[in-house]
């Protein structure tokens, strides 16, 4: 709990460096991702650490103790509700199924964070810290920040749990990974510096990362591209120039949501395909062993790999190598 509290507070201070509204509303709020992952790993008993971290962050921002307590409660209720929704649908932290990726995006990030954004923006308006006309712009920034904290930080932390230093990896594989990360950063910087709307050119790098490295490669690419885009949105450069606050958040949320959704879905699809191939190979091996016990004098050559890679038998009952299939 102490580690979660410390991580929540430190990441909150980092996120506040990009504040856009009243010194406390930012388009990227990493603590929501940390809170949700902590609840996934250790359960609801972690909520006091989340609540205390939210209180310590907001108490220095004001406006006074009652709204601070309400905002801290909203920052706690949002991740807790997101966690309960994910647990309800049988979410698995391995993120190796398509349904898990969809659940994290739509229930954990986009749906669950509506609660914290509504409570936070509503409290600031109700206690006179903001005018009533500033509710929706503030709500959009708050919701964007909380959702991005889940979409960017949660997958990165979940994949880091199982990360091990790879051994025996070819040099070309390392070179490909470095080129992927560097290319993602360079392309995102170019896309956020030009006035033309070129944010879509980041997508091919995310697809490349998901297919070649699955979530372990896609999650860092999403973090890099989202961080650069968030900074561009906060300073109003590139495609964010000339827009009001609400329009900036719409563009930023659309970009970050598209990048995160692409990375999560493709990574989950590739992981599902790999798991299915391994299960087929295991079934073939068990079948080979069973047939060998039934007929120990016979030789059975069962194919490996997915069915589309199996040799096609000829009309005479022999396979492509001219051997009769058993």
mmCIF file of C-alpha atoms in Angstrom:
data_model
loop_
_atom_site.group_PDB
_atom_site.id
_atom_site.type_symbol
_atom_site.label_atom_id
_atom_site.label_comp_id
_atom_site.label_asym_id
_atom_site.label_seq_id
_atom_site.Cartn_x
_atom_site.Cartn_y
_atom_site.Cartn_z
ATOM 1 C CA UNK A 1 0.000 0.000 0.000
ATOM 2 C CA UNK A 2 2.877 2.344 0.740
ATOM 3 C CA UNK A 3 4.380 1.624 -2.685
ATOM 4 C CA UNK A 4 1.049 2.296 -4.409
ATOM 5 C CA UNK A 5 0.644 5.530 -2.439
ATOM 6 C CA UNK A 6 4.137 6.693 -3.380
ATOM 7 C CA UNK A 7 3.707 5.776 -7.058
ATOM 8 C CA UNK A 8 0.315 7.509 -7.160
ATOM 9 C CA UNK A 9 1.690 10.727 -5.680
ATOM 10 C CA UNK A 10 4.846 10.885 -7.805
ATOM 11 C CA UNK A 11 3.010 10.190 -11.062
ATOM 12 C CA UNK A 12 0.357 12.748 -10.117
ATOM 13 C CA UNK A 13 3.010 15.429 -9.712
ATOM 14 C CA UNK A 14 4.369 14.508 -13.138
ATOM 15 C CA UNK A 15 0.918 14.669 -14.692
ATOM 16 C CA UNK A 16 0.237 18.093 -13.182
ATOM 17 C CA UNK A 17 3.121 19.544 -15.178
ATOM 18 C CA UNK A 18 0.726 19.554 -18.165
ATOM 19 C CA UNK A 19 -2.250 21.100 -16.341
ATOM 20 C CA UNK A 20 -4.724 23.048 -18.456
ATOM 21 C CA UNK A 21 -7.483 24.096 -16.034
ATOM 22 C CA UNK A 22 -6.992 25.770 -12.647
ATOM 23 C CA UNK A 23 -3.634 24.141 -12.019
ATOM 24 C CA UNK A 24 -5.159 20.723 -11.292
ATOM 25 C CA UNK A 25 -6.882 19.371 -14.430
ATOM 26 C CA UNK A 26 -4.530 17.736 -16.904
ATOM 27 C CA UNK A 27 -5.029 15.789 -20.171
ATOM 28 C CA UNK A 28 -2.830 12.958 -18.871
ATOM 29 C CA UNK A 29 -3.371 11.558 -15.382
ATOM 30 C CA UNK A 30 -1.137 8.478 -14.857
ATOM 31 C CA UNK A 31 -2.414 7.749 -11.305
ATOM 32 C CA UNK A 32 -5.664 6.299 -12.688
ATOM 33 C CA UNK A 33 -3.707 3.592 -14.500
ATOM 34 C CA UNK A 34 -1.677 2.876 -11.363
ATOM 35 C CA UNK A 35 -4.827 2.727 -9.218
ATOM 36 C CA UNK A 36 -6.642 0.379 -11.605
ATOM 37 C CA UNK A 37 -3.674 -2.005 -11.891
ATOM 38 C CA UNK A 38 -3.242 -2.025 -8.107
ATOM 39 C CA UNK A 39 -6.894 -3.003 -7.713
ATOM 40 C CA UNK A 40 -6.526 -5.712 -10.374
ATOM 41 C CA UNK A 41 -3.512 -7.255 -8.667
ATOM 42 C CA UNK A 42 -4.377 -6.908 -4.972
ATOM 43 C CA UNK A 43 -8.126 -6.313 -4.852
ATOM 44 C CA UNK A 44 -10.351 -3.742 -3.180
ATOM 45 C CA UNK A 45 -8.172 -3.600 -0.057
ATOM 46 C CA UNK A 46 -5.965 -1.132 -1.974
ATOM 47 C CA UNK A 47 -8.594 1.623 -2.051
ATOM 48 C CA UNK A 48 -7.294 3.408 1.107
ATOM 49 C CA UNK A 49 -3.887 3.899 -0.530
ATOM 50 C CA UNK A 50 -5.569 5.318 -3.637
ATOM 51 C CA UNK A 51 -7.816 7.608 -1.593
ATOM 52 C CA UNK A 52 -4.944 8.878 0.539
ATOM 53 C CA UNK A 53 -2.786 9.501 -2.523
ATOM 54 C CA UNK A 54 -5.593 11.434 -4.196
ATOM 55 C CA UNK A 55 -6.131 13.498 -1.040
ATOM 56 C CA UNK A 56 -2.434 14.373 -0.658
ATOM 57 C CA UNK A 57 -2.244 15.470 -4.287
ATOM 58 C CA UNK A 58 -5.371 17.617 -4.194
ATOM 59 C CA UNK A 59 -4.993 19.142 -0.735
ATOM 60 C CA UNK A 60 -2.209 21.395 -2.002
ATOM 61 C CA UNK A 61 -4.388 22.537 -4.921
ATOM 62 C CA UNK A 62 -7.516 23.526 -3.016
ATOM 63 C CA UNK A 63 -9.828 25.309 -3.113
ATOM 64 C CA UNK A 64 -10.568 24.087 0.462
ATOM 65 C CA UNK A 65 -10.978 20.898 2.461
ATOM 66 C CA UNK A 66 -14.556 19.882 1.567
ATOM 67 C CA UNK A 67 -14.135 19.975 -2.231
ATOM 68 C CA UNK A 68 -10.718 18.357 -1.825
ATOM 69 C CA UNK A 69 -12.324 15.431 0.005
ATOM 70 C CA UNK A 70 -15.027 15.140 -2.657
ATOM 71 C CA UNK A 71 -12.509 15.248 -5.511
ATOM 72 C CA UNK A 72 -10.362 12.628 -3.768
ATOM 73 C CA UNK A 73 -13.473 10.475 -3.356
ATOM 74 C CA UNK A 74 -14.212 10.821 -7.082
ATOM 75 C CA UNK A 75 -10.633 9.897 -7.957
ATOM 76 C CA UNK A 76 -11.062 6.766 -5.851
ATOM 77 C CA UNK A 77 -14.572 5.791 -6.935
ATOM 78 C CA UNK A 78 -13.707 5.978 -10.650
ATOM 79 C CA UNK A 79 -10.955 3.295 -10.623
ATOM 80 C CA UNK A 80 -12.919 1.169 -8.141
ATOM 81 C CA UNK A 81 -15.994 1.150 -10.397
ATOM 82 C CA UNK A 82 -13.815 0.423 -13.440
ATOM 83 C CA UNK A 83 -12.249 -2.496 -11.575
ATOM 84 C CA UNK A 84 -15.652 -3.882 -10.570
ATOM 85 C CA UNK A 85 -16.883 -3.658 -14.168
ATOM 86 C CA UNK A 86 -13.799 -5.461 -15.453
ATOM 87 C CA UNK A 87 -14.104 -8.152 -12.801
ATOM 88 C CA UNK A 88 -17.748 -8.578 -13.719
ATOM 89 C CA UNK A 89 -16.895 -9.451 -17.332
ATOM 90 C CA UNK A 90 -14.063 -11.819 -16.366
ATOM 91 C CA UNK A 91 -11.151 -9.603 -17.327
ATOM 92 C CA UNK A 92 -7.721 -11.282 -17.383
ATOM 93 C CA UNK A 93 -4.603 -9.233 -16.707
ATOM 94 C CA UNK A 94 -2.612 -11.115 -19.357
ATOM 95 C CA UNK A 95 -4.504 -9.151 -22.048
ATOM 96 C CA UNK A 96 -4.193 -12.125 -24.397
ATOM 97 C CA UNK A 97 -7.835 -12.150 -25.492
ATOM 98 C CA UNK A 98 -9.717 -9.752 -27.714
ATOM 99 C CA UNK A 99 -12.507 -9.418 -25.151
ATOM 100 C CA UNK A 100 -9.995 -8.275 -22.499
ATOM 101 C CA UNK A 101 -8.650 -5.514 -24.757
ATOM 102 C CA UNK A 102 -12.169 -4.303 -25.551
ATOM 103 C CA UNK A 103 -13.153 -4.403 -21.876
ATOM 104 C CA UNK A 104 -10.131 -2.355 -20.803
ATOM 105 C CA UNK A 105 -10.823 0.309 -23.430
ATOM 106 C CA UNK A 106 -14.580 0.676 -23.127
ATOM 107 C CA UNK A 107 -15.245 -0.310 -19.503
ATOM 108 C CA UNK A 108 -11.978 0.494 -17.755
ATOM 109 C CA UNK A 109 -11.017 3.714 -19.545
ATOM 110 C CA UNK A 110 -13.849 5.357 -21.468
ATOM 111 C CA UNK A 111 -16.713 4.203 -19.254
ATOM 112 C CA UNK A 112 -15.292 4.003 -15.756
ATOM 113 C CA UNK A 113 -13.546 7.377 -15.870
ATOM 114 C CA UNK A 114 -16.805 9.222 -16.587
ATOM 115 C CA UNK A 115 -17.504 8.995 -12.854
ATOM 116 C CA UNK A 116 -14.328 10.706 -11.640
ATOM 117 C CA UNK A 117 -14.534 13.393 -14.346
ATOM 118 C CA UNK A 118 -18.159 14.197 -13.536
ATOM 119 C CA UNK A 119 -17.549 14.377 -9.785
ATOM 120 C CA UNK A 120 -14.374 16.449 -10.149
ATOM 121 C CA UNK A 121 -15.725 18.996 -12.621
ATOM 122 C CA UNK A 122 -19.053 19.169 -10.792
ATOM 123 C CA UNK A 123 -17.380 19.888 -7.444
ATOM 124 C CA UNK A 124 -15.272 22.719 -8.903
ATOM 125 C CA UNK A 125 -18.373 24.323 -10.414
ATOM 126 C CA UNK A 126 -20.554 23.738 -7.337
ATOM 127 C CA UNK A 127 -18.077 25.406 -4.972
ATOM 128 C CA UNK A 128 -17.467 28.375 -7.244
ATOM 129 C CA UNK A 129 -13.937 27.501 -8.324
ATOM 130 C CA UNK A 130 -15.156 27.493 -11.953
ATOM 131 C CA UNK A 131 -18.067 29.114 -13.743
ATOM 132 C CA UNK A 132 -20.936 26.961 -14.930
ATOM 133 C CA UNK A 133 -19.948 27.565 -18.542
ATOM 134 C CA UNK A 134 -16.553 25.967 -17.889
ATOM 135 C CA UNK A 135 -18.069 22.633 -16.819
ATOM 136 C CA UNK A 136 -17.888 20.813 -20.159
ATOM 137 C CA UNK A 137 -14.398 22.000 -21.176
ATOM 138 C CA UNK A 138 -13.140 21.040 -17.712
ATOM 139 C CA UNK A 139 -15.000 17.721 -17.832
ATOM 140 C CA UNK A 140 -13.473 16.921 -21.229
ATOM 141 C CA UNK A 141 -9.933 17.557 -19.976
ATOM 142 C CA UNK A 142 -10.562 15.576 -16.780
ATOM 143 C CA UNK A 143 -12.100 12.620 -18.623
ATOM 144 C CA UNK A 144 -9.346 12.654 -21.253
ATOM 145 C CA UNK A 145 -6.645 12.649 -18.584
ATOM 146 C CA UNK A 146 -8.168 9.803 -16.576
ATOM 147 C CA UNK A 147 -8.927 7.711 -19.658
ATOM 148 C CA UNK A 148 -5.419 8.204 -21.027
ATOM 149 C CA UNK A 149 -3.975 7.181 -17.681
ATOM 150 C CA UNK A 150 -5.762 3.849 -18.031
ATOM 151 C CA UNK A 151 -5.124 3.309 -21.753
ATOM 152 C CA UNK A 152 -1.430 4.213 -21.624
ATOM 153 C CA UNK A 153 -0.219 3.233 -18.148
ATOM 154 C CA UNK A 154 -2.316 0.147 -17.319
ATOM 155 C CA UNK A 155 -1.197 -2.007 -20.311
ATOM 156 C CA UNK A 156 2.413 -0.970 -19.749
ATOM 157 C CA UNK A 157 2.315 -2.019 -16.077
ATOM 158 C CA UNK A 158 0.476 -5.263 -16.824
ATOM 159 C CA UNK A 159 2.979 -6.340 -19.460
ATOM 160 C CA UNK A 160 5.906 -5.255 -17.242
ATOM 161 C CA UNK A 161 4.806 -7.797 -14.610
ATOM 162 C CA UNK A 162 5.806 -10.669 -16.889
ATOM 163 C CA UNK A 163 8.734 -8.974 -18.615
ATOM 164 C CA UNK A 164 12.038 -10.823 -18.519
ATOM 165 C CA UNK A 165 15.329 -9.806 -20.066
ATOM 166 C CA UNK A 166 15.421 -11.742 -23.364
ATOM 167 C CA UNK A 167 18.354 -14.042 -23.954
ATOM 168 C CA UNK A 168 19.687 -15.290 -27.247
ATOM 169 C CA UNK A 169 17.851 -12.608 -29.223
ATOM 170 C CA UNK A 170 19.429 -11.925 -32.636
ATOM 171 C CA UNK A 171 21.052 -8.553 -33.181
ATOM 172 C CA UNK A 172 18.621 -7.767 -35.989
ATOM 173 C CA UNK A 173 15.724 -8.224 -33.577
ATOM 174 C CA UNK A 174 17.237 -5.644 -31.221
ATOM 175 C CA UNK A 175 17.859 -3.310 -34.136
ATOM 176 C CA UNK A 176 14.243 -3.668 -35.220
ATOM 177 C CA UNK A 177 12.996 -2.815 -31.714
ATOM 178 C CA UNK A 178 15.219 0.261 -31.489
ATOM 179 C CA UNK A 179 14.167 1.390 -34.967
ATOM 180 C CA UNK A 180 10.524 0.899 -34.006
ATOM 181 C CA UNK A 181 10.748 3.028 -30.862
ATOM 182 C CA UNK A 182 12.856 5.704 -32.513
ATOM 183 C CA UNK A 183 10.644 5.795 -35.597
ATOM 184 C CA UNK A 184 7.504 6.144 -33.479
ATOM 185 C CA UNK A 185 8.999 9.094 -31.593
ATOM 186 C CA UNK A 186 10.292 10.798 -34.752
ATOM 187 C CA UNK A 187 7.057 10.403 -36.700
ATOM 188 C CA UNK A 188 4.941 11.638 -33.783
ATOM 189 C CA UNK A 189 7.141 14.721 -33.353
ATOM 190 C CA UNK A 190 6.812 15.514 -37.062
ATOM 191 C CA UNK A 191 3.044 14.978 -36.975
ATOM 192 C CA UNK A 192 2.607 17.283 -33.970
ATOM 193 C CA UNK A 193 4.875 20.050 -35.300
ATOM 194 C CA UNK A 194 3.242 20.574 -38.683
ATOM 195 C CA UNK A 195 -0.024 22.413 -39.184
ATOM 196 C CA UNK A 196 -1.297 19.677 -41.493
ATOM 197 C CA UNK A 197 -3.299 16.891 -39.888
ATOM 198 C CA UNK A 198 -0.751 14.066 -40.133
ATOM 199 C CA UNK A 199 -1.394 12.279 -36.841
ATOM 200 C CA UNK A 200 -2.553 9.191 -38.743
ATOM 201 C CA UNK A 201 1.020 8.424 -39.881
ATOM 202 C CA UNK A 202 1.762 7.096 -36.393
ATOM 203 C CA UNK A 203 -0.667 4.184 -36.828
ATOM 204 C CA UNK A 204 1.599 2.035 -39.089
ATOM 205 C CA UNK A 205 4.299 2.018 -36.396
ATOM 206 C CA UNK A 206 1.777 0.887 -33.781
ATOM 207 C CA UNK A 207 0.581 -1.883 -36.115
ATOM 208 C CA UNK A 208 4.190 -2.922 -36.734
ATOM 209 C CA UNK A 209 4.854 -3.089 -32.984
ATOM 210 C CA UNK A 210 1.700 -5.098 -32.262
ATOM 211 C CA UNK A 211 2.358 -7.704 -34.956
ATOM 212 C CA UNK A 212 6.060 -8.137 -34.305
ATOM 213 C CA UNK A 213 6.327 -7.692 -30.518
ATOM 214 C CA UNK A 214 2.710 -7.905 -29.297
ATOM 215 C CA UNK A 215 1.847 -5.852 -26.220
ATOM 216 C CA UNK A 216 5.459 -5.742 -24.985
ATOM 217 C CA UNK A 217 6.352 -3.636 -28.030
ATOM 218 C CA UNK A 218 3.049 -1.871 -28.618
ATOM 219 C CA UNK A 219 2.663 -0.483 -25.070
ATOM 220 C CA UNK A 220 5.922 1.556 -25.123
ATOM 221 C CA UNK A 221 5.044 2.902 -28.569
ATOM 222 C CA UNK A 222 1.650 4.032 -27.291
ATOM 223 C CA UNK A 223 3.303 5.716 -24.300
ATOM 224 C CA UNK A 224 5.780 7.574 -26.527
ATOM 225 C CA UNK A 225 3.236 8.765 -29.081
ATOM 226 C CA UNK A 226 0.650 9.727 -26.441
ATOM 227 C CA UNK A 227 3.156 11.679 -24.336
ATOM 228 C CA UNK A 228 4.318 13.680 -27.355
ATOM 229 C CA UNK A 229 0.734 14.329 -28.494
ATOM 230 C CA UNK A 230 -0.335 15.402 -24.996
ATOM 231 C CA UNK A 231 2.507 17.896 -24.809
ATOM 232 C CA UNK A 232 1.581 19.265 -28.245
ATOM 233 C CA UNK A 233 -2.033 19.603 -27.154
ATOM 234 C CA UNK A 234 -1.094 21.420 -23.960
ATOM 235 C CA UNK A 235 1.016 24.020 -25.817
ATOM 236 C CA UNK A 236 -1.341 24.193 -28.816
ATOM 237 C CA UNK A 237 1.122 23.276 -31.557
ATOM 238 C CA UNK A 238 0.614 21.515 -34.869
ATOM 239 C CA UNK A 239 -2.901 20.135 -35.425
ATOM 240 C CA UNK A 240 -4.004 21.543 -32.042
ATOM 241 C CA UNK A 241 -3.272 25.157 -32.951
ATOM 242 C CA UNK A 242 -6.192 27.539 -33.354
ATOM 243 C CA UNK A 243 -8.711 25.380 -31.440
ATOM 244 C CA UNK A 244 -10.442 26.008 -28.145
ATOM 245 C CA UNK A 245 -9.899 23.741 -25.153
ATOM 246 C CA UNK A 246 -12.821 21.408 -25.882
ATOM 247 C CA UNK A 247 -11.769 20.922 -29.515
ATOM 248 C CA UNK A 248 -8.187 20.194 -28.451
ATOM 249 C CA UNK A 249 -9.404 17.495 -26.088
ATOM 250 C CA UNK A 250 -11.582 15.943 -28.795
ATOM 251 C CA UNK A 251 -8.599 15.746 -31.175
ATOM 252 C CA UNK A 252 -6.298 14.456 -28.455
ATOM 253 C CA UNK A 253 -8.751 11.855 -27.198
ATOM 254 C CA UNK A 254 -9.473 10.686 -30.751
ATOM 255 C CA UNK A 255 -5.762 10.262 -31.489
ATOM 256 C CA UNK A 256 -4.783 8.608 -28.218
ATOM 257 C CA UNK A 257 -7.872 6.420 -28.220
ATOM 258 C CA UNK A 258 -7.206 5.258 -31.781
ATOM 259 C CA UNK A 259 -3.555 4.490 -31.065
ATOM 260 C CA UNK A 260 -4.337 2.639 -27.822
ATOM 261 C CA UNK A 261 -7.257 0.726 -29.292
ATOM 262 C CA UNK A 262 -5.197 -0.334 -32.323
ATOM 263 C CA UNK A 263 -2.311 -1.517 -30.152
ATOM 264 C CA UNK A 264 -4.476 -3.410 -27.669
ATOM 265 C CA UNK A 265 -6.737 -5.087 -30.226
ATOM 266 C CA UNK A 266 -3.985 -6.187 -32.598
ATOM 267 C CA UNK A 267 -1.793 -7.399 -29.740
ATOM 268 C CA UNK A 268 -4.687 -9.412 -28.324
ATOM 269 C CA UNK A 269 -5.529 -10.900 -31.737
ATOM 270 C CA UNK A 270 -1.916 -11.961 -32.348
ATOM 271 C CA UNK A 271 -1.672 -13.388 -28.817
ATOM 272 C CA UNK A 272 -4.902 -15.342 -29.339
ATOM 273 C CA UNK A 273 -3.586 -16.740 -32.612
ATOM 274 C CA UNK A 274 -0.307 -17.802 -31.014
ATOM 275 C CA UNK A 275 -2.110 -19.422 -28.091
ATOM 276 C CA UNK A 276 -4.380 -21.328 -30.475
ATOM 277 C CA UNK A 277 -1.379 -22.589 -32.459
ATOM 278 C CA UNK A 278 0.305 -23.797 -29.273
ATOM 279 C CA UNK A 279 -2.861 -25.561 -28.157
ATOM 280 C CA UNK A 280 -3.136 -27.331 -31.527
ATOM 281 C CA UNK A 281 0.469 -28.491 -31.265
ATOM 282 C CA UNK A 282 -0.137 -29.791 -27.743
ATOM 283 C CA UNK A 283 -3.252 -31.665 -28.861
ATOM 284 C CA UNK A 284 -1.298 -33.224 -31.757
ATOM 285 C CA UNK A 285 1.447 -34.305 -29.393
ATOM 286 C CA UNK A 286 -1.031 -35.886 -26.976
ATOM 287 C CA UNK A 287 -2.741 -37.627 -29.885
ATOM 288 C CA UNK A 288 0.614 -38.950 -31.084
ATOM 289 C CA UNK A 289 1.353 -40.341 -27.639
ATOM 290 C CA UNK A 290 -2.096 -41.938 -27.381
ATOM 291 C CA UNK A 291 -1.785 -43.602 -30.804
ATOM 292 C CA UNK A 292 1.713 -44.812 -29.972
ATOM 293 C CA UNK A 293 0.397 -46.559 -26.864
ATOM 294 C CA UNK A 294 -2.449 -48.156 -28.807
ATOM 295 C CA UNK A 295 -0.211 -49.369 -31.645
ATOM 296 C CA UNK A 296 3.403 -49.360 -30.444
ATOM 297 C CA UNK A 297 4.722 -51.012 -33.637
ATOM 298 C CA UNK A 298 3.275 -48.363 -35.935
ATOM 299 C CA UNK A 299 4.855 -44.999 -36.798
ATOM 300 C CA UNK A 300 2.606 -41.956 -36.731
ATOM 301 C CA UNK A 301 3.733 -38.696 -38.304
ATOM 302 C CA UNK A 302 1.265 -36.067 -37.168
ATOM 303 C CA UNK A 303 1.773 -32.565 -38.529
ATOM 304 C CA UNK A 304 2.794 -29.634 -36.349
ATOM 305 C CA UNK A 305 1.677 -26.049 -36.556
ATOM 306 C CA UNK A 306 -1.719 -24.592 -37.504
ATOM 307 C CA UNK A 307 -3.961 -26.635 -39.837
ATOM 308 C CA UNK A 308 -3.314 -24.377 -42.827
ATOM 309 C CA UNK A 309 0.351 -25.455 -42.730
ATOM 310 C CA UNK A 310 -0.377 -29.188 -42.739
ATOM 311 C CA UNK A 311 0.532 -31.111 -45.939
ATOM 312 C CA UNK A 312 -2.389 -31.682 -48.294
ATOM 313 C CA UNK A 313 -3.074 -35.394 -49.023
ATOM 314 C CA UNK A 314 -3.253 -36.558 -52.623
ATOM 315 C CA UNK A 315 -6.219 -38.521 -54.034
ATOM 316 C CA UNK A 316 -4.300 -41.793 -53.599
ATOM 317 C CA UNK A 317 -4.099 -41.202 -49.851
ATOM 318 C CA UNK A 318 -0.448 -40.101 -49.853
ATOM 319 C CA UNK A 319 0.791 -36.726 -48.734
ATOM 320 C CA UNK A 320 2.978 -34.260 -50.646
ATOM 321 C CA UNK A 321 6.106 -36.274 -49.766
ATOM 322 C CA UNK A 322 4.637 -39.426 -51.285
ATOM 323 C CA UNK A 323 4.110 -41.112 -47.924
ATOM 324 C CA UNK A 324 0.842 -42.784 -47.116
ATOM 325 C CA UNK A 325 -0.943 -40.903 -44.339
ATOM 326 C CA UNK A 326 -2.090 -42.855 -41.310
#
